[in-house]
Amino acid sequence: MTDIAAPQPVAETAPEADDRPLLAGVMGWPVKHSRSPQLFGHWFARHGIAGAYVRLAVRAADFEMVLRALPKAGFRGVNVTLPHKLAALALADRATPSARAIGAANTLTFQADGTIFADNTDGYGFIENVRAGAPNWRPASAPALVLGAGGAARAILFALLEAGVPAIRLANRTAAKATELAAHFGPRVQVVGWEDRSDAAGGAGLIVNTTSLGMTGKPPLEISLDAAPDTAVVTD
């Protein structure tokens, strides 16, 4: 596999390809919560794009099989949500440097030559959303607390470190996964026990939930924010 800075232009091989509707979707398990179909549907209509964007509920065991079948069904690409982001990068033929650095992908584009190109926009989207919703947040002013150690957590750790957050407290239900991420991203990421997550909110300027807890069909996220400063930004 070779890292490249940007996707190469897609050259359609069949004359009729240009006339096909743009078909894309979001793969995940669960995926009912995703608002991507509404968002893309709006922009398709706004810009007069003939296409559709759909939810694809795919179990982890079926991910590779379904993914490889999608181009044959006319899909141009997919977004990927939990729990498939690590597998998405592993199955890609090419990827951006940021996806490689994060270790996960959330965007896959099917190229005309049959290859899969991977990117990760999670970190950029996360930081821009926080800045828009909490314009007074200053990354360098305080540590952050991140809950979870999956693909989304990888992108958020990468983005927070790039933004200048001095230290990140990382809590995950499976401690070994948190330890693996801390080793990957370096000493500014400090593992805290899942049972200590409420205490770890003390002094944090930003608290981020990247787990599936609280989603439809999942148990609620149980955490107390009593120790968190009144100025802390909390996001899911």
mmCIF file of C-alpha atoms in Angstrom:
data_model
loop_
_atom_site.group_PDB
_atom_site.id
_atom_site.type_symbol
_atom_site.label_atom_id
_atom_site.label_comp_id
_atom_site.label_asym_id
_atom_site.label_seq_id
_atom_site.Cartn_x
_atom_site.Cartn_y
_atom_site.Cartn_z
ATOM 1 C CA MET A 1 0.000 0.000 0.000
ATOM 2 C CA THR A 2 1.235 3.498 -0.848
ATOM 3 C CA ASP A 3 0.362 6.735 0.913
ATOM 4 C CA ILE A 4 -0.656 9.600 -1.343
ATOM 5 C CA ALA A 5 -1.684 13.133 -0.561
ATOM 6 C CA ALA A 6 -4.992 13.242 -2.407
ATOM 7 C CA PRO A 7 -7.354 11.030 -4.430
ATOM 8 C CA GLN A 8 -6.544 10.688 -8.089
ATOM 9 C CA PRO A 9 -9.206 11.830 -10.597
ATOM 10 C CA VAL A 10 -11.659 9.073 -11.439
ATOM 11 C CA ALA A 11 -11.675 8.232 -15.143
ATOM 12 C CA GLU A 12 -14.855 6.341 -16.010
ATOM 13 C CA THR A 13 -14.172 3.305 -18.202
ATOM 14 C CA ALA A 14 -17.672 2.779 -19.575
ATOM 15 C CA PRO A 15 -19.315 5.420 -21.799
ATOM 16 C CA GLU A 16 -22.601 5.054 -19.962
ATOM 17 C CA ALA A 17 -20.997 5.607 -16.535
ATOM 18 C CA ASP A 18 -21.374 9.396 -16.701
ATOM 19 C CA ASP A 19 -25.141 9.015 -16.962
ATOM 20 C CA ARG A 20 -25.513 6.872 -13.861
ATOM 21 C CA PRO A 21 -27.003 8.463 -10.728
ATOM 22 C CA LEU A 22 -24.479 9.116 -7.991
ATOM 23 C CA LEU A 23 -25.071 6.323 -5.479
ATOM 24 C CA ALA A 24 -23.399 6.450 -2.063
ATOM 25 C CA GLY A 25 -24.156 5.606 1.551
ATOM 26 C CA VAL A 26 -23.014 5.165 5.117
ATOM 27 C CA MET A 27 -22.003 1.759 6.499
ATOM 28 C CA GLY A 28 -22.276 0.987 10.190
ATOM 29 C CA TRP A 29 -23.772 -1.176 12.924
ATOM 30 C CA PRO A 30 -25.923 0.409 14.230
ATOM 31 C CA VAL A 31 -26.570 3.063 11.602
ATOM 32 C CA LYS A 32 -30.166 4.169 12.262
ATOM 33 C CA HIS A 33 -28.885 7.226 14.130
ATOM 34 C CA SER A 34 -26.998 8.624 11.130
ATOM 35 C CA ARG A 35 -28.307 11.898 9.714
ATOM 36 C CA SER A 36 -26.084 11.634 6.656
ATOM 37 C CA PRO A 37 -28.936 10.632 4.277
ATOM 38 C CA GLN A 38 -30.846 13.813 5.179
ATOM 39 C CA LEU A 39 -27.737 15.977 4.826
ATOM 40 C CA PHE A 40 -26.645 14.536 1.492
ATOM 41 C CA GLY A 41 -30.224 14.472 0.241
ATOM 42 C CA HIS A 42 -30.433 18.204 0.921
ATOM 43 C CA TRP A 43 -27.234 18.988 -0.951
ATOM 44 C CA PHE A 44 -28.083 16.683 -3.856
ATOM 45 C CA ALA A 45 -31.388 18.560 -4.273
ATOM 46 C CA ARG A 46 -29.782 21.976 -3.732
ATOM 47 C CA HIS A 47 -27.198 21.410 -6.463
ATOM 48 C CA GLY A 48 -29.370 19.389 -8.824
ATOM 49 C CA ILE A 49 -27.297 16.212 -8.453
ATOM 50 C CA ALA A 50 -29.012 13.026 -9.627
ATOM 51 C CA GLY A 51 -28.238 10.566 -6.876
ATOM 52 C CA ALA A 52 -29.114 8.888 -3.613
ATOM 53 C CA TYR A 53 -27.413 8.419 -0.268
ATOM 54 C CA VAL A 54 -28.607 5.520 1.883
ATOM 55 C CA ARG A 55 -27.993 3.824 5.222
ATOM 56 C CA LEU A 56 -26.274 0.441 5.003
ATOM 57 C CA ALA A 57 -26.640 -1.560 8.217
ATOM 58 C CA VAL A 58 -23.778 -4.061 8.027
ATOM 59 C CA ARG A 59 -22.487 -6.340 10.767
ATOM 60 C CA ALA A 60 -18.736 -6.489 11.336
ATOM 61 C CA ALA A 61 -18.552 -10.088 10.112
ATOM 62 C CA ASP A 62 -20.096 -9.074 6.765
ATOM 63 C CA PHE A 63 -18.254 -5.793 6.233
ATOM 64 C CA GLU A 64 -15.606 -6.906 3.721
ATOM 65 C CA MET A 65 -18.045 -8.961 1.660
ATOM 66 C CA VAL A 66 -20.580 -6.137 1.426
ATOM 67 C CA LEU A 67 -17.939 -3.476 0.792
ATOM 68 C CA ARG A 68 -16.427 -5.313 -2.149
ATOM 69 C CA ALA A 69 -19.864 -5.876 -3.683
ATOM 70 C CA LEU A 70 -20.901 -2.200 -3.578
ATOM 71 C CA PRO A 71 -18.993 -0.992 -6.691
ATOM 72 C CA LYS A 72 -20.691 -3.744 -8.706
ATOM 73 C CA ALA A 73 -24.040 -2.431 -7.466
ATOM 74 C CA GLY A 74 -23.230 1.035 -8.815
ATOM 75 C CA PHE A 75 -21.918 2.726 -5.676
ATOM 76 C CA ARG A 76 -19.271 5.441 -6.134
ATOM 77 C CA GLY A 77 -18.219 5.389 -2.481
ATOM 78 C CA VAL A 78 -19.315 5.199 1.134
ATOM 79 C CA ASN A 79 -18.824 6.813 4.477
ATOM 80 C CA VAL A 80 -17.970 4.449 7.308
ATOM 81 C CA THR A 81 -19.013 4.678 10.929
ATOM 82 C CA LEU A 82 -18.507 2.431 13.925
ATOM 83 C CA PRO A 83 -17.454 -0.331 14.215
ATOM 84 C CA HIS A 84 -15.895 -0.458 10.727
ATOM 85 C CA LYS A 85 -13.357 2.400 10.583
ATOM 86 C CA LEU A 86 -10.255 0.335 11.300
ATOM 87 C CA ALA A 87 -11.334 -2.390 8.884
ATOM 88 C CA ALA A 88 -12.058 0.260 6.233
ATOM 89 C CA LEU A 89 -8.446 1.422 6.267
ATOM 90 C CA ALA A 90 -7.100 -2.131 6.322
ATOM 91 C CA LEU A 91 -9.092 -3.022 3.192
ATOM 92 C CA ALA A 92 -8.136 0.124 1.248
ATOM 93 C CA ASP A 93 -5.581 -0.009 -1.545
ATOM 94 C CA ARG A 94 -4.510 3.621 -1.104
ATOM 95 C CA ALA A 95 -4.999 6.224 1.623
ATOM 96 C CA THR A 96 -4.215 9.800 2.585
ATOM 97 C CA PRO A 97 -1.386 10.429 5.057
ATOM 98 C CA SER A 98 -3.910 11.606 7.658
ATOM 99 C CA ALA A 99 -5.862 8.343 7.447
ATOM 100 C CA ARG A 100 -2.618 6.424 7.890
ATOM 101 C CA ALA A 101 -1.575 8.572 10.849
ATOM 102 C CA ILE A 102 -4.971 8.149 12.493
ATOM 103 C CA GLY A 103 -5.085 4.435 11.739
ATOM 104 C CA ALA A 104 -8.713 4.475 10.563
ATOM 105 C CA ALA A 105 -10.846 5.668 7.636
ATOM 106 C CA ASN A 106 -14.330 7.149 7.450
ATOM 107 C CA THR A 107 -14.538 7.827 3.702
ATOM 108 C CA LEU A 108 -13.980 5.275 0.934
ATOM 109 C CA THR A 109 -14.047 6.117 -2.764
ATOM 110 C CA PHE A 110 -14.311 3.393 -5.398
ATOM 111 C CA GLN A 111 -11.911 4.139 -8.242
ATOM 112 C CA ALA A 112 -12.450 3.230 -11.896
ATOM 113 C CA ASP A 113 -9.589 0.723 -11.793
ATOM 114 C CA GLY A 114 -11.293 -1.236 -8.992
ATOM 115 C CA THR A 115 -9.163 0.077 -6.143
ATOM 116 C CA ILE A 116 -10.457 1.582 -2.914
ATOM 117 C CA PHE A 117 -9.169 4.980 -1.797
ATOM 118 C CA ALA A 118 -9.436 5.855 1.903
ATOM 119 C CA ASP A 119 -9.532 9.172 3.712
ATOM 120 C CA ASN A 120 -10.383 10.338 7.220
ATOM 121 C CA THR A 121 -12.258 13.603 7.690
ATOM 122 C CA ASP A 122 -13.385 12.900 11.258
ATOM 123 C CA GLY A 123 -10.676 14.921 12.975
ATOM 124 C CA TYR A 124 -11.158 18.011 10.816
ATOM 125 C CA GLY A 125 -14.940 17.826 11.121
ATOM 126 C CA PHE A 126 -14.763 17.353 14.870
ATOM 127 C CA ILE A 127 -12.467 20.332 15.490
ATOM 128 C CA GLU A 128 -14.445 22.637 13.199
ATOM 129 C CA ASN A 129 -17.706 21.621 14.897
ATOM 130 C CA VAL A 130 -16.284 22.342 18.357
ATOM 131 C CA ARG A 131 -14.940 25.711 17.223
ATOM 132 C CA ALA A 132 -18.301 26.627 15.710
ATOM 133 C CA GLY A 133 -20.305 25.525 18.740
ATOM 134 C CA ALA A 134 -17.889 26.727 21.411
ATOM 135 C CA PRO A 135 -15.895 29.637 19.937
ATOM 136 C CA ASN A 136 -14.344 30.433 23.336
ATOM 137 C CA TRP A 137 -12.707 26.998 23.618
ATOM 138 C CA ARG A 138 -8.913 27.277 23.669
ATOM 139 C CA PRO A 139 -7.211 23.920 22.954
ATOM 140 C CA ALA A 140 -3.997 24.742 24.814
ATOM 141 C CA SER A 141 -5.739 25.954 27.980
ATOM 142 C CA ALA A 142 -6.621 22.619 29.623
ATOM 143 C CA PRO A 143 -6.499 18.831 29.244
ATOM 144 C CA ALA A 144 -9.233 16.921 27.436
ATOM 145 C CA LEU A 145 -11.082 13.758 28.455
ATOM 146 C CA VAL A 146 -11.917 11.313 25.656
ATOM 147 C CA LEU A 147 -14.193 8.319 26.236
ATOM 148 C CA GLY A 148 -13.713 5.391 23.862
ATOM 149 C CA ALA A 149 -10.867 3.913 21.838
ATOM 150 C CA GLY A 150 -12.362 3.043 18.453
ATOM 151 C CA GLY A 151 -11.960 4.596 15.023
ATOM 152 C CA ALA A 152 -13.637 7.877 15.954
ATOM 153 C CA ALA A 153 -11.454 8.208 19.053
ATOM 154 C CA ARG A 154 -8.338 7.784 16.920
ATOM 155 C CA ALA A 155 -9.318 10.695 14.697
ATOM 156 C CA ILE A 156 -10.232 12.893 17.643
ATOM 157 C CA LEU A 157 -6.968 12.169 19.476
ATOM 158 C CA PHE A 158 -5.063 13.056 16.310
ATOM 159 C CA ALA A 159 -7.018 16.295 15.864
ATOM 160 C CA LEU A 160 -6.711 17.377 19.502
ATOM 161 C CA LEU A 161 -2.963 16.793 19.553
ATOM 162 C CA GLU A 162 -2.582 18.720 16.287
ATOM 163 C CA ALA A 163 -4.672 21.553 17.762
ATOM 164 C CA GLY A 164 -2.325 21.844 20.753
ATOM 165 C CA VAL A 165 -4.226 20.216 23.631
ATOM 166 C CA PRO A 166 -1.513 19.709 26.289
ATOM 167 C CA ALA A 167 -2.742 16.359 27.613
ATOM 168 C CA ILE A 168 -5.540 13.912 26.862
ATOM 169 C CA ARG A 169 -7.056 11.556 29.407
ATOM 170 C CA LEU A 170 -8.297 8.456 27.625
ATOM 171 C CA ALA A 171 -10.838 6.098 29.210
ATOM 172 C CA ASN A 172 -12.216 2.976 27.572
ATOM 173 C CA ARG A 173 -14.219 -0.003 28.758
ATOM 174 C CA THR A 174 -11.490 -2.291 27.407
ATOM 175 C CA ALA A 175 -8.299 -0.964 28.986
ATOM 176 C CA ALA A 176 -5.993 -2.737 26.528
ATOM 177 C CA LYS A 177 -7.388 -0.746 23.596
ATOM 178 C CA ALA A 178 -6.812 2.536 25.415
ATOM 179 C CA THR A 179 -3.247 1.478 26.218
ATOM 180 C CA GLU A 180 -2.655 0.638 22.550
ATOM 181 C CA LEU A 181 -3.856 4.075 21.451
ATOM 182 C CA ALA A 182 -1.750 5.846 24.058
ATOM 183 C CA ALA A 183 1.323 4.003 22.775
ATOM 184 C CA HIS A 184 0.426 4.982 19.191
ATOM 185 C CA PHE A 185 -0.088 8.691 19.883
ATOM 186 C CA GLY A 186 2.593 9.297 22.507
ATOM 187 C CA PRO A 187 3.025 10.541 26.079
ATOM 188 C CA ARG A 188 0.467 13.364 25.898
ATOM 189 C CA VAL A 189 -2.232 10.664 25.899
ATOM 190 C CA GLN A 190 -2.693 9.249 29.400
ATOM 191 C CA VAL A 191 -4.873 6.206 30.104
ATOM 192 C CA VAL A 192 -7.337 6.405 32.990
ATOM 193 C CA GLY A 193 -9.533 3.579 34.222
ATOM 194 C CA TRP A 194 -13.106 3.410 32.963
ATOM 195 C CA GLU A 195 -14.253 3.390 36.568
ATOM 196 C CA ASP A 196 -12.380 6.685 37.068
ATOM 197 C CA ARG A 197 -13.964 8.512 34.122
ATOM 198 C CA SER A 198 -16.039 10.861 36.294
ATOM 199 C CA ASP A 199 -13.027 11.900 38.373
ATOM 200 C CA ALA A 200 -10.991 12.356 35.171
ATOM 201 C CA ALA A 201 -13.378 15.131 34.148
ATOM 202 C CA GLY A 202 -11.834 17.315 36.855
ATOM 203 C CA GLY A 203 -10.017 20.254 35.281
ATOM 204 C CA ALA A 204 -10.831 19.132 31.739
ATOM 205 C CA GLY A 205 -11.541 21.844 29.198
ATOM 206 C CA LEU A 206 -13.169 19.408 26.774
ATOM 207 C CA ILE A 207 -15.019 16.120 27.358
ATOM 208 C CA VAL A 208 -15.756 13.906 24.355
ATOM 209 C CA ASN A 209 -17.844 10.736 24.138
ATOM 210 C CA THR A 210 -16.852 8.595 21.150
ATOM 211 C CA THR A 211 -18.439 5.370 22.413
ATOM 212 C CA SER A 212 -21.690 3.799 21.201
ATOM 213 C CA LEU A 213 -23.196 4.238 24.674
ATOM 214 C CA GLY A 214 -26.380 6.260 24.458
ATOM 215 C CA MET A 215 -27.153 5.281 20.865
ATOM 216 C CA THR A 216 -30.394 3.546 19.898
ATOM 217 C CA GLY A 217 -30.407 0.051 21.340
ATOM 218 C CA LYS A 218 -27.310 0.663 23.454
ATOM 219 C CA PRO A 219 -27.030 1.218 27.234
ATOM 220 C CA PRO A 220 -26.826 4.836 28.420
ATOM 221 C CA LEU A 221 -23.492 6.504 29.107
ATOM 222 C CA GLU A 222 -23.175 6.832 32.863
ATOM 223 C CA ILE A 223 -20.830 9.612 33.939
ATOM 224 C CA SER A 224 -20.933 12.404 36.476
ATOM 225 C CA LEU A 225 -19.745 15.831 35.390
ATOM 226 C CA ASP A 226 -19.711 17.245 38.919
ATOM 227 C CA ALA A 227 -15.904 17.456 38.878
ATOM 228 C CA ALA A 228 -15.772 19.220 35.516
ATOM 229 C CA PRO A 229 -15.242 22.997 35.410
ATOM 230 C CA ASP A 230 -18.286 25.125 34.545
ATOM 231 C CA THR A 231 -16.413 26.254 31.439
ATOM 232 C CA ALA A 232 -15.849 22.717 30.103
ATOM 233 C CA VAL A 233 -17.150 21.892 26.625
ATOM 234 C CA VAL A 234 -19.005 18.570 26.441
ATOM 235 C CA THR A 235 -19.634 16.888 23.093
ATOM 236 C CA ASP A 236 -20.779 13.522 21.744
#
